[in-house]
Coordinates of C-alpha atoms and ligand atoms in Angstrom, one line a residue:
X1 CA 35.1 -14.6 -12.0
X2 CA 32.5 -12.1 -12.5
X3 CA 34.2 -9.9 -14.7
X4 CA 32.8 -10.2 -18.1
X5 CA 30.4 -7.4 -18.9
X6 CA 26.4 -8.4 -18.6
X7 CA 23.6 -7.1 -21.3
X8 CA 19.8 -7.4 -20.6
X9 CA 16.8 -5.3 -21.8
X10 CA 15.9 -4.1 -17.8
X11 CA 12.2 -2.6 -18.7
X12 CA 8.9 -4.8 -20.4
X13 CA 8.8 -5.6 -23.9
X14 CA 7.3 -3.8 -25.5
X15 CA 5.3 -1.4 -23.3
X16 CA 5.6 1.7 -22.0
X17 CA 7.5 4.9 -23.8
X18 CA 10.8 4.0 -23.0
X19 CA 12.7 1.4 -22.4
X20 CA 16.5 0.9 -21.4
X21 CA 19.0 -1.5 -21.9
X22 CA 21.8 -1.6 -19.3
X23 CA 25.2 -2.8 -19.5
X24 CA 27.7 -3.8 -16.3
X25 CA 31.0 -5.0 -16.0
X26 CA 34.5 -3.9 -17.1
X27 CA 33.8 -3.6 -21.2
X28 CA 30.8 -1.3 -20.7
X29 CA 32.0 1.6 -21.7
X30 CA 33.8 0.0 -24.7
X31 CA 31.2 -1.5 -25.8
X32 CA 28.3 1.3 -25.8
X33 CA 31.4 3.4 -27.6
X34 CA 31.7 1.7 -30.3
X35 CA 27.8 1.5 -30.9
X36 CA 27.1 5.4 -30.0
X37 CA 29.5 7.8 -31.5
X38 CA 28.6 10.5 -29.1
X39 CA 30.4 11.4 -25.9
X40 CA 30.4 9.7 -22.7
X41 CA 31.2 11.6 -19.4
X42 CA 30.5 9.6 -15.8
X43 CA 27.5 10.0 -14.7
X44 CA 26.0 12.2 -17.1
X45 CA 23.5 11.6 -19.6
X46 CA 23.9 11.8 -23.3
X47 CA 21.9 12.4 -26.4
X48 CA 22.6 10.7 -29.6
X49 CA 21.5 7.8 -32.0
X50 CA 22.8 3.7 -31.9
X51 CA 24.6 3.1 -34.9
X52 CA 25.2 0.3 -36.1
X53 CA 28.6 -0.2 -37.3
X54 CA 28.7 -3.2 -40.1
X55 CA 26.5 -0.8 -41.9
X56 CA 26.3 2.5 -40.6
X57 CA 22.4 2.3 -39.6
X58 CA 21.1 4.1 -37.2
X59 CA 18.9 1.6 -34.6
X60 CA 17.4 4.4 -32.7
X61 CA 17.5 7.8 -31.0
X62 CA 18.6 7.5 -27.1
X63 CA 19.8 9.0 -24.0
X64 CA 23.3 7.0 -22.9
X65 CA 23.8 7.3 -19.2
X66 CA 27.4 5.8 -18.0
X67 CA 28.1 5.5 -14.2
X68 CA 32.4 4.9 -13.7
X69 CA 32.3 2.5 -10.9
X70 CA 32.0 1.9 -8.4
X71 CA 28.9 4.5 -7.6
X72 CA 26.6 2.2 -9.4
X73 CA 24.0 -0.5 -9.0
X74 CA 26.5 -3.2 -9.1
X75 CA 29.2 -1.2 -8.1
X76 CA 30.9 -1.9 -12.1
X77 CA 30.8 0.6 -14.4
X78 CA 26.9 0.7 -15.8
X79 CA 25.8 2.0 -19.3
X80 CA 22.1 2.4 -19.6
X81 CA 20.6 2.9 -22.9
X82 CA 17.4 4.7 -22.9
X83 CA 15.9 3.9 -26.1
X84 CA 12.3 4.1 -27.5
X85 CA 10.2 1.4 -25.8
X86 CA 9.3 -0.8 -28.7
X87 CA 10.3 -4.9 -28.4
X88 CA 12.8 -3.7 -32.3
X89 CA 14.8 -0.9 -31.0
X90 CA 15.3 -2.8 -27.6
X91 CA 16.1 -5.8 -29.6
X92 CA 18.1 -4.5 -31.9
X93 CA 20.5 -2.7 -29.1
X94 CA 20.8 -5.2 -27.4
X95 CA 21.5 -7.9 -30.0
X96 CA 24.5 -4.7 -31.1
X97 CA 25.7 -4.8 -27.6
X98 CA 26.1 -8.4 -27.6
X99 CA 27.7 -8.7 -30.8
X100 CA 30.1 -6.5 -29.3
X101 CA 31.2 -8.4 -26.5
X102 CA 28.4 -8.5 -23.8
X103 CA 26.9 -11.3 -22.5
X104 CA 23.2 -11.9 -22.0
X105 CA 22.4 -11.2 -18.3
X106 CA 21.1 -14.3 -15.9
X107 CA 18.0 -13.4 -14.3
X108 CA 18.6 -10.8 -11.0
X109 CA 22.5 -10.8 -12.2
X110 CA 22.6 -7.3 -11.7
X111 CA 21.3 -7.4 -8.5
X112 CA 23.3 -10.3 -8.0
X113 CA 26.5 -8.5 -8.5
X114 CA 25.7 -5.5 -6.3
X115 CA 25.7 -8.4 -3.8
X116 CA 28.8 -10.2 -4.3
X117 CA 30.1 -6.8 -4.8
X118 CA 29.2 -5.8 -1.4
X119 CA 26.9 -2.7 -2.2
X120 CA 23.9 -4.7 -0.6
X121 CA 23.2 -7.5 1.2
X122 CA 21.5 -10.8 0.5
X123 CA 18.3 -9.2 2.4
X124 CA 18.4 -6.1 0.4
X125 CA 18.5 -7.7 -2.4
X126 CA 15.6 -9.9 -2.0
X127 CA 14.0 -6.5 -1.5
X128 CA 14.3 -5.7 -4.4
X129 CA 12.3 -8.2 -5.3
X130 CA 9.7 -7.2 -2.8
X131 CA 9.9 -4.0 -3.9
X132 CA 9.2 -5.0 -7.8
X133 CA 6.2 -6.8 -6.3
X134 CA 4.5 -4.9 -3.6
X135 CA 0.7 -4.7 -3.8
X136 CA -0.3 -2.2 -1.4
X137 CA 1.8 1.0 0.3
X138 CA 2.3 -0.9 3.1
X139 CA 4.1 -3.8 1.9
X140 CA 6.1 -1.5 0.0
X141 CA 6.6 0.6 2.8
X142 CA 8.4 -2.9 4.4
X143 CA 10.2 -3.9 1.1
X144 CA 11.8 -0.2 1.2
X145 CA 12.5 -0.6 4.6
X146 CA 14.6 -4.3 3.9
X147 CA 15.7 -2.9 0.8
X148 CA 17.4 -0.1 3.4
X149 CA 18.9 -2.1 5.1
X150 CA 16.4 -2.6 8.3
X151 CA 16.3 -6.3 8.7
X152 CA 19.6 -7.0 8.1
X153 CA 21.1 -3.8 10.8
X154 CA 18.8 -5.9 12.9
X155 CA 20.8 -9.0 12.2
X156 CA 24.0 -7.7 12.8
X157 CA 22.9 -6.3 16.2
X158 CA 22.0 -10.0 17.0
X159 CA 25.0 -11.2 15.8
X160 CA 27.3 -9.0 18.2
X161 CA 26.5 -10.7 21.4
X162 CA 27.0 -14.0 19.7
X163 CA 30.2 -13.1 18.5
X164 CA 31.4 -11.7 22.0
X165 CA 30.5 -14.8 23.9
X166 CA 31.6 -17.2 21.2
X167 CA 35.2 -14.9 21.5
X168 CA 35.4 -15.6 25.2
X169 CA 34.5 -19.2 25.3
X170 CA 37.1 -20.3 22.5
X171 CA 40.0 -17.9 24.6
X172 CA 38.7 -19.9 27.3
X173 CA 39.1 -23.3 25.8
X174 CA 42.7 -22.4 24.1
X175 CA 44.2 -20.7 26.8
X176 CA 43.0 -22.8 29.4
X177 CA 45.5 -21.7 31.8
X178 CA 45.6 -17.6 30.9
X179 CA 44.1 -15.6 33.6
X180 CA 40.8 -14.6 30.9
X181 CA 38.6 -12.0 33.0
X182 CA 35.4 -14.0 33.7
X183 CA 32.8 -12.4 31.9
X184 CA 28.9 -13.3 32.2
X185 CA 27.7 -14.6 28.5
X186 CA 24.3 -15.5 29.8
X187 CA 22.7 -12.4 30.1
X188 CA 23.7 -10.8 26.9
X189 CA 23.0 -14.2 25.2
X190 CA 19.5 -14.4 27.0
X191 CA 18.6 -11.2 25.9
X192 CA 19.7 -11.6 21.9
X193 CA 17.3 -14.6 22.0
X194 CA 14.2 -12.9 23.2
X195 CA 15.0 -10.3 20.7
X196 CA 15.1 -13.1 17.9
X197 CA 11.8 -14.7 19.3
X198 CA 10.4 -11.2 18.9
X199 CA 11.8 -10.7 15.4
X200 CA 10.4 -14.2 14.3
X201 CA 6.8 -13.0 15.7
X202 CA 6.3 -10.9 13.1
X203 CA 6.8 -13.3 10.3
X204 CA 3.4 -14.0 10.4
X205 CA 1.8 -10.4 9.3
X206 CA 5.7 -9.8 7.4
X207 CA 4.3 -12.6 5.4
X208 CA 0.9 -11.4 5.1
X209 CA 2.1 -8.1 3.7
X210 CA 4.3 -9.4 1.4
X211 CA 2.2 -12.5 -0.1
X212 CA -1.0 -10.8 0.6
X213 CA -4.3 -13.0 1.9
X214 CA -5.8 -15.5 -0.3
X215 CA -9.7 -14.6 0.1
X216 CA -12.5 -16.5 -1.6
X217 CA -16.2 -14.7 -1.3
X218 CA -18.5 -17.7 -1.6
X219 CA -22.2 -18.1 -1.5
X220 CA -25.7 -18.6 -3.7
X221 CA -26.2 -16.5 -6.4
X222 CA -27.5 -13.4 -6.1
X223 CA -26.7 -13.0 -2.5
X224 CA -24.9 -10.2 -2.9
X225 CA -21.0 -11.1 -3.8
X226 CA -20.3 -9.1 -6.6
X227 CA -21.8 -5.9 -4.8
X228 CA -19.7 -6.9 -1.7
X229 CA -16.3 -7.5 -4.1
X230 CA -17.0 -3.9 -5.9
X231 CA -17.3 -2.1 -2.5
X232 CA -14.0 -3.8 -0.9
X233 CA -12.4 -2.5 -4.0
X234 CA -13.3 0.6 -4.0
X235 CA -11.3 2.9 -5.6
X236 CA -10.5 5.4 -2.8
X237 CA -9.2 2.8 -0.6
X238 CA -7.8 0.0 -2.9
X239 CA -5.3 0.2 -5.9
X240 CA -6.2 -2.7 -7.8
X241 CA -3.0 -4.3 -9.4
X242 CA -3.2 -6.6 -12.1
X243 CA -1.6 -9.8 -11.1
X244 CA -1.2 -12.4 -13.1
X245 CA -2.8 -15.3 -11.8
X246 CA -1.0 -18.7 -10.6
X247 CA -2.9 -21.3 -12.2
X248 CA -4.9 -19.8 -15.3
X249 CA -4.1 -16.5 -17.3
X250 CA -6.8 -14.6 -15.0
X251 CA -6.0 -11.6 -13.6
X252 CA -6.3 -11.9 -10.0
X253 CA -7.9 -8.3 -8.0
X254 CA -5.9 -7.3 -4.7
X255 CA -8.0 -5.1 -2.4
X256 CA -6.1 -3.0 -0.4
X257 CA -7.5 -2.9 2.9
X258 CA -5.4 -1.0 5.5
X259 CA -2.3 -1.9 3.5
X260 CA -3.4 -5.7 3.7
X261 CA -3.3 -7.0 0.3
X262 CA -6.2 -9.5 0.1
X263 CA -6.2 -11.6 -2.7
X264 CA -9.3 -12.5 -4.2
X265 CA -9.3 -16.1 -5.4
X266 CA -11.3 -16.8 -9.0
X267 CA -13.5 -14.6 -8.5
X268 CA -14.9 -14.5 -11.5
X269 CA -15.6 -18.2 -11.9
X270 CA -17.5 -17.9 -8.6
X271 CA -19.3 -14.5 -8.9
X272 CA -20.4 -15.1 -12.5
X273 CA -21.3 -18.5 -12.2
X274 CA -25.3 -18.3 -12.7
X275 CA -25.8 -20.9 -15.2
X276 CA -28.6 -23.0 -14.0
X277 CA -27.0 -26.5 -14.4
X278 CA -24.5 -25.0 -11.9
X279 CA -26.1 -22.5 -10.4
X280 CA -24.7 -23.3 -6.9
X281 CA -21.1 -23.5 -8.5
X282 CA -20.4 -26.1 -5.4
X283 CA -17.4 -27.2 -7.9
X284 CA -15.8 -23.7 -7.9
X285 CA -17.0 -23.1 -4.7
X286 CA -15.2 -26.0 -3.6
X287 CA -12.2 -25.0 -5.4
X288 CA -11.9 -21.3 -3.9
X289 CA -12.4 -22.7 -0.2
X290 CA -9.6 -25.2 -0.7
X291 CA -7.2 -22.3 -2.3
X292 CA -8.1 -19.9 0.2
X293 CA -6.5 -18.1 3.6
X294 CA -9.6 -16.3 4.7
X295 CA -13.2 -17.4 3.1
X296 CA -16.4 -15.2 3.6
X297 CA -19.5 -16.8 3.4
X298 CA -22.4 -14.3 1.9
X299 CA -25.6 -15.0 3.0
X300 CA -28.9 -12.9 2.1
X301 CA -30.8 -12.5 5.2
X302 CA -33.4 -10.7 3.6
X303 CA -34.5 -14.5 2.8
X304 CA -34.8 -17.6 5.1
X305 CA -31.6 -19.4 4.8
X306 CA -31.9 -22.1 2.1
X307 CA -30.5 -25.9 1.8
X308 CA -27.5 -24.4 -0.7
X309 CA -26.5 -21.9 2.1
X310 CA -26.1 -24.2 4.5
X311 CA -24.8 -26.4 2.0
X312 CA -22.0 -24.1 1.4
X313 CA -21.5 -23.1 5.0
X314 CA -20.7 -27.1 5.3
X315 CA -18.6 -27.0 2.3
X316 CA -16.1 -24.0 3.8
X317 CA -15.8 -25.8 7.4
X318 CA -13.4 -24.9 9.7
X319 CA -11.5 -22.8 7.4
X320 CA -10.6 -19.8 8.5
X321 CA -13.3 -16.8 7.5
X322 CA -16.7 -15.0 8.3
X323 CA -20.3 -15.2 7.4
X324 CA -21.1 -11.8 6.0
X325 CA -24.8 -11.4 6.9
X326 CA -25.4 -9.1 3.4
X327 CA -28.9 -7.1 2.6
X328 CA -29.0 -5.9 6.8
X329 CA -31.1 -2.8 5.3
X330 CA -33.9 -5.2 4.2
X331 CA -36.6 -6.9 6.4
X332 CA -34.5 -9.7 8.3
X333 CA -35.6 -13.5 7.5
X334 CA -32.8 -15.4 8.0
X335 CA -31.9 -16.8 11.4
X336 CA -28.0 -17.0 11.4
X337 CA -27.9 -19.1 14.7
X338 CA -25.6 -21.8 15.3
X339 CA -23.7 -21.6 12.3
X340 CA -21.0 -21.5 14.6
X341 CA -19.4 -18.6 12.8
X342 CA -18.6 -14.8 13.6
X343 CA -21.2 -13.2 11.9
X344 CA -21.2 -9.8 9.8
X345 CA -23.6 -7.9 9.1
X346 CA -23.6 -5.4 6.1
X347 CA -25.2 -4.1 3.1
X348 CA -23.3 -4.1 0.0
X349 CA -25.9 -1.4 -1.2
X350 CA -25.9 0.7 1.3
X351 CA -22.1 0.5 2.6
X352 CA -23.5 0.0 6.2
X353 CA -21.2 -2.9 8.4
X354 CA -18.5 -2.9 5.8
X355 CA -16.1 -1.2 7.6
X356 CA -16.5 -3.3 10.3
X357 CA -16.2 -6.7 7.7
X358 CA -13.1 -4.7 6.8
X359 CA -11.6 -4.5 10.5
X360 CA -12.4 -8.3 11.1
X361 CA -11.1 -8.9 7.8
X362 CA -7.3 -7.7 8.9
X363 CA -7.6 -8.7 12.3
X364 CA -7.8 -12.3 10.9
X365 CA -5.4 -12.1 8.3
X366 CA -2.8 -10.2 11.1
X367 CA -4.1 -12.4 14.0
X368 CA -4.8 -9.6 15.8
X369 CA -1.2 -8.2 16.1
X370 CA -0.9 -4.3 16.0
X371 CA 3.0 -4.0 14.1
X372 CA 4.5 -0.9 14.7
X373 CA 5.4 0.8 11.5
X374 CA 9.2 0.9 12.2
X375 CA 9.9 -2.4 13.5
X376 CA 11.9 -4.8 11.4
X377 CA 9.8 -7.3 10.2
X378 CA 10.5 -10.6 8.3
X379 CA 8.1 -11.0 5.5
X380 CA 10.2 -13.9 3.8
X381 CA 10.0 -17.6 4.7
X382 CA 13.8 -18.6 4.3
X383 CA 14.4 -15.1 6.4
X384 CA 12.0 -16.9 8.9
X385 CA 13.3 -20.5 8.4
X386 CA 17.2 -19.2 9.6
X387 CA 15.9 -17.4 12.3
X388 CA 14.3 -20.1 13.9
X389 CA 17.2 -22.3 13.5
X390 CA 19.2 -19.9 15.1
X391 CA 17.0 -19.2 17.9
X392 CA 17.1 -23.4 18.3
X393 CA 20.8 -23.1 18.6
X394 CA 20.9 -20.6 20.6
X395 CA 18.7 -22.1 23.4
X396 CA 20.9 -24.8 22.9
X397 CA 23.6 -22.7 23.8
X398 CA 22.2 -21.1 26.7
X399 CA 20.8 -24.7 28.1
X400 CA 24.2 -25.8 27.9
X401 CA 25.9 -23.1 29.3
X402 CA 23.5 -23.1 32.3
X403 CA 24.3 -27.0 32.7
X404 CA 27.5 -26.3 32.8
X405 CA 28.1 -28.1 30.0
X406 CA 32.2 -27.8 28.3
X407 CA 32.1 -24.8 26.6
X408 CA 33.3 -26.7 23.1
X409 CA 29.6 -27.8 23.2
X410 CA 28.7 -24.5 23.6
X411 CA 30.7 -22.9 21.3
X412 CA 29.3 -25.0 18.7
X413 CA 25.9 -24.3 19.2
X414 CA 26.7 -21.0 19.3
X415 CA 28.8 -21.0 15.3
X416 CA 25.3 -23.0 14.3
X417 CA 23.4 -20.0 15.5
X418 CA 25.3 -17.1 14.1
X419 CA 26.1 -19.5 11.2
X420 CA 22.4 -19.4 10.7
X421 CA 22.1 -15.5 11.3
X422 CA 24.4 -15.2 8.6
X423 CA 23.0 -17.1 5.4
X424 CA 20.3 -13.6 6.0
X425 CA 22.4 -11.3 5.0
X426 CA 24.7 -13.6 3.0
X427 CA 27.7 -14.0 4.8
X428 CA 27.3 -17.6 4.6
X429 CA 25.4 -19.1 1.8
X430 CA 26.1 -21.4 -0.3
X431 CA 26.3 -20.8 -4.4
X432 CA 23.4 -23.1 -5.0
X433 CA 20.7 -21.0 -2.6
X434 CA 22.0 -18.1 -4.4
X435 CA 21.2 -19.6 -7.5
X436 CA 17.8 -20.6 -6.4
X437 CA 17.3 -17.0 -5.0
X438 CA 18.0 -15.1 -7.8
X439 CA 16.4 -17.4 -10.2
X440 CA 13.5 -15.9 -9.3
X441 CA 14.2 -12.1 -10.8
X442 CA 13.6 -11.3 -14.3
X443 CA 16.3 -10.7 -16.4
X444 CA 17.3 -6.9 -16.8
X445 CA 17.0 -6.5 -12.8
Ligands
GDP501 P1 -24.1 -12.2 -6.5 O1 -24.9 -13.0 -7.5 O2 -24.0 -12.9 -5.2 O3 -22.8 -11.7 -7.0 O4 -25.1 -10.9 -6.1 P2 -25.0 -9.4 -6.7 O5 -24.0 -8.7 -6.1 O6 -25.1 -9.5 -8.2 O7 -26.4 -8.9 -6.2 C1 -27.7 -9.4 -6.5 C2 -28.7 -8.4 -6.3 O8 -28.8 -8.0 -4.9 C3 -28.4 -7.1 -7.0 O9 -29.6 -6.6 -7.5 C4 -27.8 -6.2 -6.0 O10 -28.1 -4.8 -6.2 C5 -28.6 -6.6 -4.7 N1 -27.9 -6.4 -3.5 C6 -26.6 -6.7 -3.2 N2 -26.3 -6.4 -2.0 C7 -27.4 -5.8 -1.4 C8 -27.7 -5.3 -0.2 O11 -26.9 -5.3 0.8 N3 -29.0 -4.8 0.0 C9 -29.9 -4.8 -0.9 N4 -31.1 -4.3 -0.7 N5 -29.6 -5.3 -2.2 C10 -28.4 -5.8 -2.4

């Protein structure tokens, strides 16, 4: 089924110095061989040039890696092709290596294959994902940690009491008479789901790491919200990644506060909004709020709060977020009562409050919950998603088992569970979640 032999460029178009074209399957070898007359030993690299054959033209100068499975990514034999990074030489070997037999590669088949393969599981292999995508150290820290293998060692661990009791209660139902050693199931049973409940209460900050905080800095011009934006990126504490944006072609900035990547939403059309017909920006304003996780309100209290301030503190609500009191090293004017809202205070010129904004900042976006840096975590929402129905079923289980229900009621709440446990790591999943999973990858990866 999978044995034709997959071709993708598996670096950018045309950036960087290098880039590398790699080759799986059984015709790998064959292939790159009849494009590079050099000499191919397994897992060694070698230098030569990309002829092409119809007319003995060279397409560039390269370094050919081959790895003889199965000690590879996919665990087929891989040929990378590390060519000059251009979009033409990448093009051109690739376009030679399809001629020659390969097939263009799906999006994530690589990673794909390692999976049905067996190398990884369906966790890990999301990971890789994660890992492509990280944003700060710590959400990479978590992707290298699912990509290892942590969630899903978790899993199976889960699994194992499931499996027992479900064991014993079919023996039980087809060997009614057999003398079958009573053995307690609760216990064991009771104990994998609190370790599931546990495993599910980290989703929350798991997510937060891995999507990041949506964060919208709102208020009236001149308040102080560009100063406030430049000092939560600052560069010894923040790596600022260019992301492309969701809705526009803006590049959206990512502070990095204690490994929490916050987000922050259309900045620009907020910050540098100072026309006058729009000097409030209540549109974009508007806009940010709506799209935001976590909204901070800026207001200058070296001034007497104004009709727009309150105006804007109406227009974020009850979302969740915090008036940042800004300009604390001036004379105070502004009373900050009863706008029902934990307060900040800080001066974007002087630095003074912000590491305290900063603390309140991730205690929001974490909800206060302290993770301990080698826990499994879940940071995906379908990892979250069969956890929870597998926790469902097995309370089911366990409610059942304690009503002394027949154990073929049990038993199948118990399959649902582990069932559920399962489509995790991939041991059962369907082709079309596959599909939808690895959809997501770029081609090459
Ligand atoms: P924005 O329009 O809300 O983005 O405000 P800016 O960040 O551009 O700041 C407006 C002015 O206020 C600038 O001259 C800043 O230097 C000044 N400013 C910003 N924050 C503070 C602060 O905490 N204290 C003082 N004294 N001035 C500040």
């Amino acid at each position: 089924m999978y044995r034709d032999t997959i071709a993708a460029i598996s670096t950018p178009l045309g950036e960087g110095g290098i880039g590398i074209v790699r080759l799986s399957g059984a015709e790998a070898l064959s292939i790159v061989n009849a494009v590079f007359p050099g000499k191919l030993s397994d897992h060694r690299l070698s230098h030569g040039h990309i002829v092409d054959p119809r007319t003995g033209e060279r397409a560039d100068e390269v370094l050919v890696s081959f790895m003889a499975a199965p000690r590879t990514y996919t665990r087929e034999d891989v040929v990378e092709i590390n060519c000059h990074g251009g979009p033409l030489p990448l093009q051109r070997i690739l376009q030679l290596a399809l001629r020659h037999g390969a097939r263009l590669a799906n999006p994530g088949e690589f990673t794909l294959r390692a999976f049905l393969n067996g190398r990884i599981d369906l966790a890990q292999a999301e990971s890789v994902l994660d890992v492509i995508r990280s944003r700060t150290d710590a959400s990479l820290r978590l992707a290298v940690q699912g990509l290892d293998g942590h969630l899903s060692s978790a899993i199976r661990n889960l699994r194992e009491p499931l499996l027992s009791a479900l064991a014993y209660l079919t023996a039980r139902i087809d060997f009614p008479e057999d003398e079958i050693p009573p053995q307690d199931v609760g216990q064991p049973l009771n104990e994998a789901l609190e370790k599931l409940r546990e495993l599910i209460a980290t989703a929350d900050a798991g997510m937060v790491y891995r999507f990041g905080v949506k964060t919208a800095i709102v208020g009236r011009p001149n308040v102080g919200k560009s100063s406030l934006l430049n000092r939560l990126l600052r560069e010894d504490r923040s790596i600022v990644t260019p992301v492309p944006g969701t809705t526009r072609d803006t590049i959206e900035e990512v502070a990095n506060i204690k490994g929490v990547p916050f987000v922050l939403v259309d900045t620009a059309g907020i910050i540098h909004s100072k026309d006058v017909v729009e000097s409030l920006g209540v549109e974009r304003s508007r806009k940010a709020i709506e799209r935001a996780d976590l909204v901070l309100t800026v207001i200058d209290v070296s001034q007497p709060m104004t009709e727009a301030d309150r105006e804007i503190v109406a227009l974020v609500g009850d979302k969740a977020g915090l008036v940042v009191a800004n300009k604390c090293d001036l004379a105070p004017q502004a009373k900050l009562d009863g706008l029902g809202r934990e307060t900040v205070y800080t001066s974007a010129l002087s630095g003074e409050g912000l590491s305290r904004l900063e603390d309140k900042m991730v205690k929001l976006a974490l909800g206060g919950k302290v993770v301990a840096s080698d826990a499994p975590m879940v940071n995906n929402p379908r990892h979250k998603d069969a956890l929870e129905r597998a926790a469902l079923s097995l309370d089911q289980a366990l409610q059942d088992l304690k009503a002394g229900t027949p154990d073929d009621f049990v038993t199948i709440h118990l399959a649902a569970s582990l069932s559920a446990l399962g489509e995790i790591t991939g041991e059962t999943v369907h082709e079309d979640l596959l599909e939808t999973i690895f959809a997501n990858f770029c081609i090459g990866k």
